[in-house]
Amino acid sequence: MSFSKPTIYISYSHEDVDRDSLDAFVNWLVELSNNELDVLYDDDLNPGRDLKEFMKKLYEVDASMIIMTPSYKRKVVNRTKGGVYTEYKYIYERYSEMEKKKKDGLQYDDFALIPILFSGTPESSVLDEFANLKYADFRNFKAIRDKRDELIVPDSIKTQFKPEMKKILAEIMTVNSHNSPIYKKHYEELFKFLFTDTKADWQTTSSNIQTIKEI
């Protein structure tokens, strides 16, 4: 993985998204992470940056969040040329590859796919490929602007959505830990002890038995 901090890529359609609410959603997610989360989405790109190169980061991030709206689903179903379909294709390819490696018992980089229903109905917005996946319903998530024209999330909205936001953060942080070199090194070592040397003397001491229990 190329990122040391937990990193998520936001994929959405400009056409019908409530941009104020999306920006507030992203800002609040980062705030809840104590600024430990890096968020990538095209609003951060400076003019002249290569969009295709930016989208290739989808193969490196810990998680990708799809903001499902009617426009997003329509562009995917119709394979409309442009950023939405390209991002979706990269995300789904990576997700499918990970699931196949899991099934085949092969080593893989962990990856979290997080579908968010942001507007429309399940029928109009939820992608068919994700019909069996649990998605988070954020259709009632709304931000407002105060007298200084600053975006704020009302307390009533925070109360409603904070538990779900914390679940999302926990998933991203867990994936980032799984992808760390330290975790992978220890995983390989402990896997060997648990499943290769199951009858070895290593397991007979009290300290090693406690290690197995912790695992």
XYZ file of C-alpha atoms in Angstrom:
215
model
C 0.000 0.000 0.000
C 1.207 3.505 -0.792
C -0.542 5.300 2.068
C 0.549 5.131 5.707
C -2.535 6.915 7.025
C -5.984 5.371 6.589
C -7.188 6.606 3.201
C -10.587 6.565 1.521
C -11.599 7.514 -2.009
C -15.012 9.137 -2.524
C -16.752 8.316 -5.814
C -19.870 10.312 -6.733
C -21.777 11.931 -9.589
C -21.654 15.717 -9.795
C -24.967 15.794 -11.605
C -27.414 15.264 -8.755
C -25.466 15.265 -5.498
C -26.185 17.829 -2.769
C -22.675 19.227 -2.720
C -23.025 21.118 0.554
C -24.204 17.973 2.322
C -21.483 15.847 0.735
C -18.759 18.327 1.737
C -20.126 18.469 5.278
C -20.291 14.663 5.374
C -16.632 14.363 4.342
C -15.488 17.077 6.753
C -17.328 15.448 9.643
C -15.868 12.025 8.816
C -12.358 13.482 9.010
C -13.217 15.340 12.211
C -14.496 12.160 13.879
C -11.216 10.448 12.985
C -9.283 13.163 14.871
C -7.826 14.143 11.498
C -6.230 10.698 11.140
C -8.127 9.985 7.915
C -7.061 11.074 4.437
C -9.952 11.583 2.022
C -9.434 11.628 -1.732
C -12.043 13.084 -4.008
C -11.875 15.250 -7.059
C -12.789 18.461 -5.218
C -9.224 18.457 -3.880
C -7.663 18.379 -7.350
C -5.971 21.515 -8.604
C -6.616 22.672 -12.190
C -4.393 20.854 -14.656
C -4.065 17.649 -12.631
C -4.405 14.349 -14.480
C -7.797 12.824 -13.576
C -6.875 9.360 -14.836
C -3.769 9.246 -12.668
C -5.836 10.439 -9.711
C -8.397 7.683 -10.236
C -5.666 5.040 -10.283
C -5.210 5.712 -6.569
C -8.312 3.538 -6.217
C -5.939 0.565 -6.457
C -3.973 1.808 -3.425
C -6.469 3.203 -0.925
C -7.803 1.279 2.066
C -11.422 1.987 1.212
C -13.694 3.377 -1.460
C -17.029 4.979 -0.743
C -19.652 5.043 -3.480
C -22.185 7.841 -3.045
C -25.201 6.216 -4.666
C -27.646 8.574 -6.375
C -29.936 8.113 -9.392
C -27.393 9.786 -11.663
C -24.565 7.561 -10.412
C -26.522 4.369 -11.076
C -27.687 5.606 -14.478
C -24.134 6.371 -15.596
C -22.904 2.968 -14.453
C -25.785 1.036 -16.034
C -25.399 2.927 -19.322
C -21.587 2.757 -19.127
C -21.503 6.476 -19.767
C -18.027 7.599 -20.748
C -16.483 9.705 -18.003
C -15.243 9.729 -14.429
C -18.158 7.986 -12.730
C -18.093 4.811 -14.799
C -14.275 4.659 -14.773
C -14.152 5.007 -10.988
C -16.866 2.423 -10.532
C -15.064 -0.005 -12.840
C -11.793 0.354 -10.906
C -13.587 -0.071 -7.565
C -15.563 -3.131 -8.632
C -12.526 -4.746 -10.267
C -10.516 -4.364 -7.079
C -13.360 -5.598 -4.879
C -14.001 -8.631 -7.106
C -10.314 -9.512 -7.211
C -10.087 -9.380 -3.412
C -13.164 -11.568 -2.977
C -11.796 -14.131 -5.445
C -8.465 -14.319 -3.617
C -10.307 -14.763 -0.322
C -12.320 -17.617 -1.777
C -9.195 -19.265 -3.217
C -7.276 -18.896 0.057
C -4.682 -16.573 -1.478
C -2.967 -13.609 0.151
C -4.593 -10.260 -0.633
C -4.564 -6.580 0.302
C -7.614 -5.819 2.398
C -10.076 -3.335 0.928
C -13.343 -1.869 2.186
C -16.162 -1.095 -0.223
C -18.635 1.259 1.464
C -21.897 1.924 -0.431
C -23.852 4.975 0.766
C -27.421 5.633 -0.369
C -27.361 9.435 -0.561
C -30.493 10.252 -2.559
C -33.295 8.663 -4.550
C -34.749 5.263 -3.672
C -33.128 1.833 -3.371
C -34.627 0.998 -6.769
C -33.337 4.152 -8.476
C -29.936 4.434 -6.793
C -28.624 1.123 -5.437
C -26.418 -0.645 -7.958
C -27.475 -4.179 -8.862
C -24.008 -5.548 -8.066
C -24.383 -4.297 -4.497
C -27.939 -5.510 -3.951
C -26.724 -8.180 -1.510
C -24.346 -5.845 0.327
C -25.384 -3.829 3.361
C -25.409 -0.152 2.483
C -25.750 2.863 4.770
C -28.794 5.052 4.228
C -27.785 8.713 4.483
C -30.693 10.213 2.560
C -31.714 12.290 5.569
C -28.210 13.651 6.078
C -28.408 17.394 5.406
C -26.048 20.266 6.103
C -26.973 23.916 6.413
C -25.115 27.208 6.139
C -24.967 29.583 9.087
C -24.989 33.384 9.003
C -21.300 33.398 8.087
C -22.051 31.060 5.163
C -20.151 28.234 6.839
C -21.341 24.660 6.522
C -22.583 23.041 9.698
C -24.192 19.718 10.549
C -27.168 20.233 12.897
C -27.010 18.420 16.241
C -30.127 16.422 15.395
C -28.403 15.065 12.268
C -25.232 14.261 14.208
C -27.214 12.344 16.806
C -28.928 10.305 14.095
C -25.868 9.460 12.021
C -22.925 9.388 14.441
C -23.215 5.644 15.207
C -23.138 4.783 11.501
C -20.234 7.169 10.880
C -18.245 5.499 13.649
C -18.878 2.072 12.097
C -17.568 3.365 8.772
C -14.459 4.788 10.432
C -13.825 1.577 12.354
C -13.949 -0.419 9.129
C -11.479 1.895 7.393
C -9.077 1.854 10.349
C -9.241 -1.946 10.578
C -8.437 -2.366 6.892
C -5.507 0.038 7.219
C -4.149 -2.028 10.117
C -4.528 -5.257 8.136
C -2.561 -3.742 5.269
C 0.342 -2.544 7.423
C 3.696 -4.349 6.976
C 3.867 -5.060 10.732
C 0.470 -6.777 10.763
C 1.299 -8.862 7.699
C 4.621 -9.965 9.209
C 3.031 -11.031 12.494
C 0.087 -12.642 10.697
C 2.394 -14.864 8.654
C 4.386 -15.849 11.740
C 1.312 -16.621 13.851
C -0.443 -18.428 10.999
C 2.543 -20.751 10.821
C 2.396 -21.477 14.551
C -1.359 -22.018 14.579
C -1.948 -24.044 11.441
C 1.406 -25.464 10.350
C 2.926 -26.537 13.665
C -0.287 -27.517 15.431
C 1.410 -30.422 17.251
C 4.720 -28.687 17.923
C 6.233 -28.284 21.369
C 5.947 -24.489 20.886
C 2.354 -24.702 22.076
C 3.056 -26.483 25.339
C 4.376 -23.573 27.416
C 1.934 -21.397 29.343
C 3.075 -18.158 27.694
C 2.588 -19.556 24.201
C -0.815 -21.021 25.088
C -1.849 -17.531 26.241
C -0.666 -16.122 22.903
C -2.875 -18.619 21.066
C -5.863 -17.636 23.211
C -5.287 -13.972 22.388
C -5.138 -14.777 18.683
